[in-house]
């Protein structure tokens, strides 16, 4: 592990700007990070503004700060599954939902919210949408690598569509649910977790495959039981209904150990290992001097039968009664005091087969959880065995030091002054990066190796990065954290291997991923100066795809009964089959009424049409020099699908030009724009034929 960057915020007076207590942080699948600070009033220090800051990890210097309007300290931040909405909750029971304004990362507003007045929120989560993947790193086909796990949404609308909303747990033992109805209204209800309400100091929320919700709660004392509750949400007669049920509880192992019975009096961290697995929970008990971490698992066990019934002859088909019981999986030795915990978001499968493959290939993302300590260090532990996988030594106020993960802790020099430690910690969605916000409010981005520092050969490392890039393509998640580990010498191999894997998939999946793979290739090629020109080509292709989709979407069927293929699909099919260089002959097979648009729409498209015409002219003008220098645009000269897309748009523009000549691209060197388009189409078709058939004589002509 090593630091990628540290965000030094603008200099503010220490009396005004300070980290919030507690400090919370959340990382979205779009690689947006939200965290909190408090802003003091210069005149009245007791008057605090509770701020939410949102940054893009690729541009951390651009910070968007929101005055949240919360009256108490913000205790929870939660992104939704799409990474476009953010929930914030405070110590007064207020919950606000923030959304982007016009899809802009630097513009947010809160339009929805709920409240339980005076009841602080201790846990918060969006309802599950029923989408869950399992990753298997040893497969080749995308369908085998990323299998869809049967998982039910927390609540469904008519037709099985998941209903959006959120769930929160309060300090007094209430669970509150807010549902977003299709008409935009908010449906809210609250219910006690159990009949006998008690104080809840810590809580966490998980989901089951059957659509239920599990809440874990503790009063903060390690000598008290950790309680678990099943929560079922339903809508009856346009009202939200909440049903709760008590599940088996557990006592921490350290409280039963005579040596540690009173050593760790407080439970400081309570988290399910994953939101989609309610059967594994992580507990951390601490004192002023140290901490201990335990991992527990819920298992089915046979119910022991009394000796009186042992000799009774069993009935045919009778099964032994089973009960659910919490069993400890693993526990750490005595640790330094833990200040923050981060759990992996990558849904790597933990079956015995997948764990063996991960062990053989040294593929570690998704298998480790991170603990931050008050001495400024971070340890990554295996999520099941809790053995140490890697160590990062952070900086202190008297200086900074960083050592490898294999250096003994006794060799570290302790700083004389107070240490800088992380108060909030979050993994990225591929577990290749770790963000921490320290007690001075600075944000640290740490790069986490896919092999946790183990030496890998180049092919294995490329296979690991390729696997995670494919995962981002399939899910639509941002892949910036994967690019942190790509060296310039890897770019060409990664692009080629990514294309090979993409071509192995079926036609339907290729069509879905066609735009995403171009975007991934573009971001990869920007990492090396040798492939910068290709990055320009890929970005131009993305713009070309967007313009083509826009123009095709304006076409309409000429009959009310829609044919099997849309006008855009039929246009692509006709242009692909017709190799004639005369644009007017290609237009014969198309129905003009499909292209009829009103004059104002055609006029508004003139700038896009002009760009297409200029781009075609640029390509053809650079054709004689394609072998001498590397220049942006030459990638299109060898890309048959992109040239075919340009041919389709030239046909569309030609037909619209017949309907309204003012929308045609303007060429200042000629007086007849129609003839110019015919000439460009003829040359473009010859170039396209050459790419489709290298043995063709079209290029020589």
XYZ file of C-alpha atoms in Angstrom:
701
model
C 0.000 0.000 0.000
C 1.175 3.522 -0.766
C -0.247 7.024 -0.799
C -1.641 8.129 -4.168
C -2.335 11.715 -3.042
C -3.261 13.811 -0.026
C -5.776 16.626 -0.364
C -4.497 19.822 1.239
C -7.602 21.961 1.447
C -7.526 25.719 1.174
C -6.112 27.430 4.230
C -8.854 28.301 6.694
C -8.490 29.623 10.240
C -8.394 26.685 12.618
C -10.958 28.425 14.768
C -13.473 28.244 11.917
C -12.877 24.935 10.152
C -12.733 21.638 12.021
C -13.566 17.979 11.416
C -16.987 16.931 12.596
C -17.424 14.509 15.487
C -18.301 11.855 14.489
C -16.763 12.178 11.032
C -18.446 10.089 8.336
C -17.402 9.265 4.787
C -19.031 7.422 1.863
C -17.663 6.280 -1.537
C -20.054 5.833 -4.482
C -19.799 3.472 -7.451
C -19.167 6.577 -9.608
C -15.990 7.217 -7.587
C -17.483 10.216 -5.837
C -16.516 10.661 -2.185
C -18.708 12.461 0.338
C -17.478 13.398 3.816
C -18.408 15.847 6.558
C -16.842 18.735 8.447
C -18.159 21.437 10.763
C -17.770 25.172 10.140
C -17.726 27.464 13.151
C -19.239 30.921 13.207
C -16.575 33.589 13.765
C -18.820 35.518 16.165
C -20.381 32.587 18.006
C -18.225 29.472 18.258
C -21.204 27.424 19.453
C -22.959 28.096 16.143
C -21.848 25.323 13.768
C -22.693 24.767 10.109
C -22.621 21.065 9.288
C -21.044 20.754 5.859
C -21.059 17.912 3.322
C -18.173 17.867 0.832
C -18.292 15.909 -2.433
C -15.240 15.297 -4.612
C -14.484 13.335 -7.758
C -11.486 11.092 -7.058
C -10.006 11.918 -10.479
C -10.178 15.674 -9.788
C -9.813 15.941 -5.990
C -8.894 19.622 -6.146
C -12.483 20.458 -7.181
C -14.479 20.230 -3.945
C -18.196 20.928 -3.890
C -19.326 21.932 -0.402
C -22.929 21.856 0.746
C -24.306 23.622 3.787
C -26.485 20.670 4.700
C -28.947 22.566 6.870
C -28.782 19.845 9.510
C -29.212 21.237 13.008
C -27.082 18.522 14.641
C -23.889 16.678 13.706
C -24.282 14.409 10.661
C -24.024 10.786 11.778
C -24.603 8.845 8.525
C -23.937 9.236 4.795
C -25.152 6.650 2.266
C -24.980 6.575 -1.552
C -27.638 4.767 -3.554
C -26.841 1.889 -5.929
C -26.510 4.225 -8.934
C -24.164 6.642 -7.162
C -26.293 9.640 -8.102
C -28.186 10.234 -4.819
C -26.916 10.679 -1.286
C -28.645 10.265 2.077
C -27.546 12.229 5.130
C -28.836 11.788 8.679
C -28.074 13.697 11.874
C -28.318 13.563 15.641
C -31.769 15.170 15.663
C -33.484 12.481 13.578
C -33.434 14.446 10.309
C -32.836 12.508 7.060
C -32.244 14.321 3.773
C -31.991 12.932 0.250
C -29.582 14.810 -2.037
C -29.652 14.546 -5.814
C -27.683 16.003 -8.710
C -29.087 19.075 -10.409
C -29.164 18.434 -14.171
C -26.715 15.520 -13.719
C -23.887 17.841 -12.606
C -21.424 16.602 -9.986
C -20.871 20.142 -8.709
C -24.543 20.904 -8.163
C -26.664 19.163 -5.523
C -29.991 19.869 -3.907
C -32.239 18.215 -1.334
C -35.868 17.814 -2.358
C -36.959 14.900 -0.154
C -36.509 13.981 3.475
C -38.023 12.483 6.592
C -37.604 12.991 10.314
C -38.109 11.481 13.751
C -37.777 14.595 15.844
C -35.213 14.435 18.615
C -34.204 10.799 17.965
C -30.618 10.536 16.646
C -30.003 8.236 13.665
C -27.351 5.543 14.256
C -27.733 3.445 11.060
C -28.987 4.262 7.572
C -29.354 2.368 4.288
C -31.174 2.434 0.984
C -33.584 -0.434 0.376
C -32.103 -3.210 -1.757
C -33.017 -3.255 -5.469
C -32.580 -7.019 -5.864
C -29.438 -6.862 -8.039
C -26.551 -8.965 -6.763
C -23.528 -10.340 -8.602
C -20.992 -12.941 -7.576
C -17.475 -12.765 -9.027
C -15.571 -15.914 -10.023
C -12.028 -15.054 -11.069
C -11.196 -18.379 -12.726
C -13.681 -18.261 -15.652
C -13.423 -16.881 -19.203
C -17.001 -16.117 -20.242
C -18.596 -13.002 -18.776
C -21.665 -15.005 -17.800
C -19.466 -17.314 -15.713
C -17.202 -14.588 -14.334
C -20.088 -12.396 -13.164
C -23.036 -14.595 -12.239
C -26.356 -13.117 -11.181
C -27.347 -14.316 -7.712
C -31.018 -14.881 -6.988
C -31.913 -12.023 -4.670
C -35.278 -10.398 -3.949
C -35.752 -6.620 -3.566
C -36.736 -5.298 -0.166
C -40.066 -4.178 -1.611
C -41.581 -4.492 -5.083
C -44.162 -2.596 -7.090
C -46.569 -4.084 -9.602
C -44.721 -6.314 -12.051
C -41.808 -6.976 -9.700
C -40.149 -3.582 -10.103
C -38.160 -2.698 -6.950
C -39.542 0.156 -4.879
C -37.061 2.821 -3.858
C -36.694 4.119 -0.344
C -34.523 4.071 2.743
C -34.446 2.595 6.229
C -32.946 4.042 9.411
C -32.421 2.943 13.008
C -32.587 5.453 15.872
C -30.849 5.549 19.229
C -34.104 4.779 21.056
C -34.653 1.506 19.196
C -37.022 2.694 16.449
C -36.789 1.597 12.823
C -38.181 4.073 10.298
C -38.851 3.403 6.610
C -39.458 5.984 3.876
C -40.736 4.778 0.485
C -40.578 6.761 -2.768
C -43.864 6.259 -4.617
C -43.913 6.462 -8.453
C -45.782 9.785 -8.281
C -42.970 11.332 -6.233
C -44.748 11.210 -2.876
C -42.973 9.914 0.231
C -44.579 7.186 2.350
C -43.134 6.975 5.883
C -43.701 4.668 8.853
C -41.918 3.849 12.119
C -41.937 0.834 14.402
C -40.074 -0.371 17.477
C -37.450 -3.054 16.928
C -38.846 -4.994 19.870
C -41.526 -4.621 22.520
C -39.040 -3.588 25.175
C -37.224 -0.608 23.724
C -33.705 0.163 24.848
C -30.798 2.382 23.939
C -29.043 1.573 20.663
C -25.509 2.939 20.541
C -24.405 1.100 17.372
C -26.388 -0.586 14.612
C -25.957 -1.903 11.096
C -28.307 -3.054 8.343
C -28.105 -6.057 5.987
C -30.417 -7.754 3.491
C -31.440 -11.353 2.888
C -32.102 -13.115 -0.409
C -35.775 -13.441 0.487
C -36.339 -9.683 0.599
C -36.133 -9.273 4.381
C -33.974 -6.811 6.305
C -31.773 -7.694 9.277
C -30.753 -5.093 11.850
C -27.904 -5.679 14.317
C -27.888 -3.458 17.400
C -25.957 -3.048 20.649
C -26.166 -0.646 23.567
C -22.394 -0.099 23.395
C -21.371 -2.319 26.303
C -19.348 -5.426 25.500
C -21.016 -7.242 28.404
C -24.458 -6.754 26.830
C -25.778 -8.997 24.045
C -25.638 -7.962 20.397
C -29.257 -8.221 19.273
C -30.471 -9.086 15.773
C -33.908 -8.303 14.349
C -35.682 -9.283 11.146
C -37.591 -6.395 9.581
C -40.259 -6.939 6.880
C -41.598 -3.937 4.958
C -44.870 -4.021 3.010
C -47.478 -1.639 1.646
C -51.083 -2.335 2.694
C -53.926 -0.060 1.615
C -51.523 2.686 0.552
C -49.852 2.612 3.974
C -46.399 1.392 4.892
C -46.337 -1.524 7.313
C -43.297 -2.694 9.309
C -43.117 -6.091 11.025
C -40.194 -6.971 13.285
C -39.040 -10.265 14.745
C -36.306 -11.044 17.256
C -33.491 -13.271 15.956
C -30.736 -15.152 17.849
C -28.301 -12.858 19.661
C -24.664 -13.245 20.735
C -22.187 -12.228 23.422
C -18.681 -11.242 22.431
C -16.058 -13.881 23.151
C -13.785 -11.415 24.958
C -16.383 -10.992 27.743
C -16.242 -14.719 28.532
C -12.439 -14.774 28.657
C -11.300 -14.290 32.287
C -8.180 -12.442 31.094
C -10.078 -9.981 28.881
C -13.392 -9.786 30.733
C -12.990 -6.178 31.812
C -10.204 -5.200 29.425
C -12.438 -3.968 26.550
C -15.617 -2.526 28.083
C -17.077 -0.779 25.009
C -18.227 -2.009 21.583
C -16.945 0.647 19.192
C -17.676 -0.917 15.787
C -20.474 -3.194 14.611
C -20.734 -4.060 10.914
C -22.038 -6.821 8.695
C -19.225 -8.046 6.457
C -21.380 -7.259 3.397
C -24.780 -5.655 3.007
C -26.063 -8.743 1.158
C -24.898 -11.215 3.817
C -26.705 -11.020 7.147
C -24.988 -14.165 8.455
C -21.522 -12.714 9.066
C -20.836 -9.821 11.409
C -17.699 -8.005 12.577
C -17.415 -6.690 16.138
C -14.736 -4.500 17.676
C -14.444 -3.908 21.439
C -12.081 -1.232 22.711
C -10.649 0.546 25.693
C -8.449 3.621 25.963
C -5.395 1.417 25.432
C -6.359 -1.090 22.736
C -8.967 -3.096 20.837
C -9.911 -6.609 19.848
C -11.842 -7.670 16.722
C -14.081 -10.721 16.368
C -15.786 -12.210 13.318
C -19.002 -14.195 13.881
C -21.092 -16.400 11.596
C -24.711 -17.575 11.863
C -25.032 -21.305 11.303
C -27.674 -24.002 11.422
C -27.035 -26.622 14.044
C -28.887 -29.722 15.131
C -30.944 -29.320 18.294
C -29.660 -31.742 20.946
C -32.225 -34.245 22.136
C -32.697 -35.201 25.794
C -31.307 -38.563 26.867
C -34.821 -39.842 27.516
C -35.543 -39.761 23.771
C -32.162 -40.994 22.577
C -33.270 -44.653 22.335
C -36.592 -43.956 20.669
C -36.765 -45.527 17.226
C -36.813 -42.733 14.623
C -39.821 -42.264 12.355
C -39.170 -42.767 8.650
C -38.406 -39.429 7.008
C -38.076 -37.608 10.327
C -35.392 -34.893 10.301
C -33.412 -33.674 13.245
C -34.712 -30.293 14.464
C -32.373 -27.417 13.563
C -31.707 -24.080 15.238
C -29.793 -20.964 14.198
C -26.810 -20.157 16.376
C -23.993 -17.620 16.209
C -20.518 -19.143 16.183
C -17.234 -17.246 16.290
C -15.184 -17.658 13.111
C -12.010 -15.911 14.181
C -10.624 -13.291 16.514
C -7.513 -11.126 16.623
C -4.997 -10.823 19.394
C -4.778 -7.604 21.376
C -4.456 -4.680 18.964
C -3.772 -0.972 19.206
C -6.870 1.155 19.588
C -9.008 0.997 16.423
C -10.287 4.338 15.125
C -12.092 3.303 11.900
C -13.152 0.208 9.952
C -13.633 -0.221 6.187
C -15.265 -3.268 4.579
C -14.811 -4.397 0.954
C -17.581 -3.724 -1.575
C -16.333 -6.099 -4.297
C -18.748 -9.097 -4.260
C -16.079 -11.751 -4.651
C -17.423 -15.266 -4.131
C -16.112 -16.901 -0.952
C -16.848 -20.510 -1.883
C -14.010 -22.966 -1.277
C -13.287 -23.203 -5.013
C -13.118 -19.439 -5.510
C -11.008 -18.949 -2.382
C -8.541 -21.551 -3.661
C -8.327 -19.835 -7.063
C -7.796 -16.474 -5.356
C -5.068 -17.980 -3.170
C -3.288 -19.619 -6.120
C -3.380 -16.469 -8.266
C -2.770 -14.100 -5.301
C -5.950 -12.175 -6.126
C -6.835 -10.293 -2.931
C -9.432 -7.550 -3.752
C -12.661 -8.147 -1.871
C -11.059 -10.544 0.609
C -9.627 -7.993 3.032
C -11.083 -5.491 5.486
C -9.187 -2.440 6.720
C -8.633 -1.287 10.296
C -7.279 2.181 11.084
C -5.524 2.705 14.425
C -4.903 5.701 16.647
C -1.173 5.499 15.937
C -1.875 6.465 12.308
C -1.392 3.000 10.776
C -3.776 0.894 8.703
C -3.907 -2.892 8.634
C -5.755 -5.005 6.080
C -7.001 -8.280 7.529
C -8.520 -11.284 5.791
C -12.276 -10.948 6.128
C -12.725 -14.511 7.447
C -9.510 -15.527 9.208
C -8.555 -11.978 10.330
C -4.873 -12.623 9.651
C -2.824 -9.619 8.506
C -2.510 -9.188 4.729
C -0.857 -5.773 4.607
C 0.176 -2.809 6.757
C 0.356 0.907 5.951
C 2.124 3.368 8.244
C 0.606 6.816 7.994
C 2.005 10.249 8.842
C 2.112 12.080 12.134
C 2.250 15.755 13.026
C 6.012 15.643 13.489
C 6.696 14.076 10.107
C 5.683 11.261 7.829
C 7.026 7.759 7.491
C 6.016 4.827 5.380
C 7.365 1.313 5.469
C 6.641 -1.908 3.682
C 4.036 -4.271 5.072
C 6.651 -6.796 6.166
C 8.593 -4.477 8.530
C 8.174 -5.369 12.225
C 6.151 -2.857 14.191
C 8.885 -2.591 16.835
C 11.158 -0.815 14.337
C 8.757 2.085 13.896
C 9.713 5.304 15.594
C 6.927 6.751 17.646
C 6.233 10.446 17.107
C 6.624 12.683 20.093
C 3.500 14.758 19.469
C -0.105 13.730 18.892
C -0.464 11.378 15.942
C -2.605 11.911 12.891
C -5.068 9.053 12.632
C -7.995 8.252 10.382
C -11.459 8.861 11.771
C -13.262 7.568 8.677
C -12.196 4.890 6.201
C -13.775 3.599 2.975
C -12.823 1.078 0.274
C -13.460 1.769 -3.405
C -15.907 -0.478 -5.246
C -13.102 -2.650 -6.644
C -11.140 -2.594 -3.355
C -8.041 -1.262 -5.150
C -8.085 2.072 -3.318
C -8.713 3.186 0.235
C -9.684 6.681 1.327
C -9.238 7.981 4.841
C -10.143 11.300 6.439
C -7.888 12.140 9.372
C -8.523 14.066 12.573
C -7.319 17.278 10.873
C -9.861 16.962 8.076
C -7.357 15.982 5.353
C -8.275 13.331 2.813
C -5.706 10.607 2.041
C -6.009 8.338 -1.011
C -4.129 5.051 -0.569
C -3.387 2.692 -3.455
C -4.050 -0.973 -2.521
C -2.223 -3.628 -4.557
C -4.368 -6.431 -6.090
C -1.895 -8.941 -4.618
C -1.355 -7.039 -1.336
C 2.322 -6.524 -2.168
C 3.067 -10.097 -3.216
C 5.330 -10.360 -6.265
C 3.416 -11.261 -9.437
C 4.528 -11.937 -12.977
C 3.298 -9.448 -15.559
C 0.720 -11.797 -17.120
C -0.950 -12.505 -13.768
C -1.070 -8.809 -12.866
C -2.576 -7.963 -16.261
C -5.160 -10.715 -15.778
C -6.164 -9.268 -12.397
C -6.539 -5.729 -13.749
C -8.365 -7.022 -16.816
C -10.823 -8.932 -14.627
C -11.672 -5.802 -12.629
C -11.998 -3.658 -15.767
C -14.447 -6.214 -17.147
C -16.376 -6.088 -13.876
C -16.679 -2.299 -14.176
C -17.855 -2.666 -17.793
C -20.564 -5.173 -16.861
C -21.842 -3.217 -13.852
C -21.397 0.278 -15.281
C -19.239 1.336 -12.313
C -16.431 3.851 -12.705
C -12.971 2.284 -13.133
C -10.689 5.110 -11.976
C -9.373 3.106 -9.019
C -8.271 0.309 -11.384
C -6.280 2.812 -13.456
C -4.242 3.666 -10.344
C -2.349 0.393 -10.849
C -1.821 0.572 -14.635
C 1.711 1.431 -15.703
C 2.343 3.051 -19.129
C 4.051 -0.137 -20.337
C 0.876 -2.139 -19.598
C -1.505 -0.010 -21.659
C -1.066 -1.659 -25.053
C -1.371 -5.202 -23.649
C -4.428 -4.314 -21.571
C -6.224 -2.723 -24.524
C -5.508 -5.733 -26.744
C -6.532 -8.301 -24.109
C -9.671 -6.327 -23.287
C -10.652 -6.341 -26.956
C -9.990 -10.076 -27.232
C -12.194 -10.844 -24.222
C -14.908 -8.554 -25.576
C -14.928 -10.326 -28.957
C -15.392 -13.703 -27.221
C -18.778 -12.660 -25.826
C -22.105 -13.213 -27.568
C -23.485 -10.609 -29.956
C -26.168 -9.327 -27.573
C -23.667 -8.644 -24.776
C -21.261 -6.988 -27.219
C -24.010 -4.592 -28.253
C -24.707 -3.681 -24.620
C -21.017 -3.105 -23.838
C -20.052 -1.466 -27.146
C -19.927 2.063 -25.728
C -18.416 1.138 -22.376
C -15.436 -0.675 -23.882
C -14.600 2.370 -26.015
C -14.667 4.550 -22.892
C -12.405 2.114 -21.009
C -9.941 2.000 -23.916
C -9.879 5.790 -24.087
C -9.048 6.141 -20.386
C -6.340 3.470 -20.660
C -4.679 5.083 -23.671
C -4.442 8.429 -21.873
C -2.001 6.845 -19.395
C 0.800 6.505 -21.952
C 2.321 9.072 -24.313
C 2.706 6.347 -26.950
C -1.057 5.816 -27.137
C -2.247 9.405 -26.702
C -3.335 9.608 -30.350
C -5.441 6.461 -29.917
C -7.091 8.038 -26.882
C -8.170 10.955 -29.095
C -9.600 8.458 -31.606
C -11.585 6.675 -28.913
C -12.975 9.931 -27.531
C -13.959 10.982 -31.049
C -15.642 7.601 -31.509
C -17.647 8.120 -28.320
C -18.847 11.462 -29.666
C -19.603 9.826 -33.014
C -21.683 7.105 -31.324
C -23.601 9.723 -29.341
C -24.368 11.779 -32.472
C -25.341 8.667 -34.435
C -27.697 7.533 -31.678
C -29.244 10.996 -31.529
C -29.847 11.179 -35.293
C -31.232 7.633 -35.494
C -33.555 8.229 -32.563
C -35.307 10.968 -34.576
C -36.367 8.514 -37.281
C -39.901 7.181 -37.033
C -41.793 4.238 -38.530
C -43.786 5.074 -41.628
C -46.669 2.868 -40.440
C -48.570 2.856 -37.178
C -47.924 -0.838 -36.655
C -44.222 -0.839 -35.794
C -42.199 -3.353 -37.853
C -39.860 -5.895 -36.318
C -36.874 -3.620 -36.866
C -36.682 0.047 -36.027
C -35.871 2.580 -38.789
C -32.363 2.963 -37.348
C -31.733 -0.797 -37.521
C -33.052 -1.013 -41.079
C -30.867 1.937 -42.079
C -27.768 0.164 -40.713
C -28.729 -3.093 -42.457
C -29.308 -1.442 -45.840
C -26.076 0.576 -45.677
C -24.115 -2.543 -44.715
C -25.487 -4.606 -47.613
C -25.364 -1.877 -50.258
C -21.762 -1.304 -51.310
C -22.640 1.196 -54.032
C -20.572 4.373 -53.971
C -23.490 6.472 -55.265
C -25.342 7.873 -52.284
C -28.549 8.336 -54.278
C -28.670 4.603 -55.112
C -28.345 3.731 -51.429
C -31.261 6.040 -50.652
C -33.589 4.184 -53.055
C -34.272 1.377 -50.559
C -35.162 3.807 -47.761
C -38.597 5.279 -47.138
C -38.392 9.064 -47.121
C -41.386 9.459 -44.793
C -39.339 7.931 -41.981
C -36.964 10.895 -42.173
C -39.569 13.696 -42.208
C -38.948 16.215 -39.415
C -40.254 19.704 -38.827
C -38.111 22.633 -39.941
C -37.218 23.802 -36.411
C -35.837 20.359 -35.469
C -33.720 20.191 -38.617
C -32.393 23.679 -37.998
C -31.381 22.765 -34.410
C -29.397 19.788 -35.741
C -27.272 21.838 -38.119
C -24.288 22.102 -35.767
C -24.142 18.317 -35.254
C -24.505 17.796 -39.003
C -21.721 20.291 -39.688
C -19.418 18.440 -37.249
C -20.041 15.138 -39.049
C -19.278 16.723 -42.419
C -16.113 18.395 -41.156
C -14.922 15.181 -39.528
C -15.390 13.168 -42.737
C -13.481 15.821 -44.668
C -10.669 15.747 -42.065
C -10.354 11.966 -42.334
C -10.195 11.929 -46.105
C -7.781 14.869 -46.270
C -5.317 13.006 -44.017
C -5.566 9.748 -45.934
C -2.328 10.236 -47.956
C -0.278 10.775 -44.777
C -1.534 7.843 -42.722
C 1.750 5.918 -42.853
C 4.155 8.764 -42.137
C 3.116 10.207 -38.756
C 0.844 9.304 -35.875
C -1.973 11.792 -35.758
C -5.408 11.731 -34.098
C -7.975 10.391 -36.534
C -5.892 7.688 -38.189
C -7.595 5.069 -36.031
C -10.815 5.691 -37.962
C -9.085 5.020 -41.277
C -8.725 1.354 -40.266
C -11.956 0.989 -38.283
C -14.679 -0.470 -40.520
C -17.587 -0.124 -38.019
C -16.810 3.573 -37.427
C -16.604 4.260 -41.174
C -19.889 2.392 -41.615
C -21.467 4.592 -38.968
C -20.269 7.684 -40.822
C -21.805 6.335 -44.061
C -25.152 5.881 -42.315
C -25.110 9.447 -41.014
C -24.145 10.791 -44.445
C -27.220 9.068 -45.912
C -29.470 10.536 -43.205
C -28.005 14.012 -43.723
C -28.438 13.705 -47.517
C -32.147 12.900 -47.178
C -32.694 15.739 -44.717
C -30.835 18.036 -47.115
C -33.392 17.240 -49.806
C -36.169 18.203 -47.390
C -34.431 21.333 -46.084
C -31.208 22.403 -47.864
C -30.335 24.778 -45.002
C -29.418 21.905 -42.689
C -26.639 20.543 -44.939
C -22.991 20.969 -43.925
C -21.438 24.010 -45.561
C -18.196 23.672 -47.559
C -16.699 27.038 -48.491
C -14.535 25.657 -51.316
C -17.561 24.540 -53.355
C -20.860 26.118 -54.234
C -22.947 22.931 -54.395
C -23.130 21.207 -50.993
C -25.119 18.283 -52.463
C -22.316 17.441 -54.912
C -19.743 17.787 -52.129
C -21.612 15.252 -50.027
C -21.856 12.845 -52.976
C -18.097 13.051 -53.514
C -17.308 12.568 -49.819
C -19.693 9.589 -49.613
C -18.046 7.947 -52.636
C -14.568 8.290 -51.112
C -15.809 7.204 -47.690
C -17.437 4.094 -49.179
C -14.221 3.108 -50.968
C -12.313 3.472 -47.705
C -14.971 1.437 -45.871
C -14.789 -1.341 -48.473
C -11.019 -1.465 -48.069
C -11.371 -1.934 -44.291
C -14.022 -4.616 -44.703
C -12.053 -6.451 -47.388
C -8.284 -5.759 -47.341
C -7.912 -7.509 -50.716
C -10.329 -5.099 -52.361
C -9.071 -2.741 -55.067
C -11.187 0.112 -53.700
C -8.311 1.620 -51.747
C -5.962 1.709 -54.750
C -8.668 3.415 -56.763
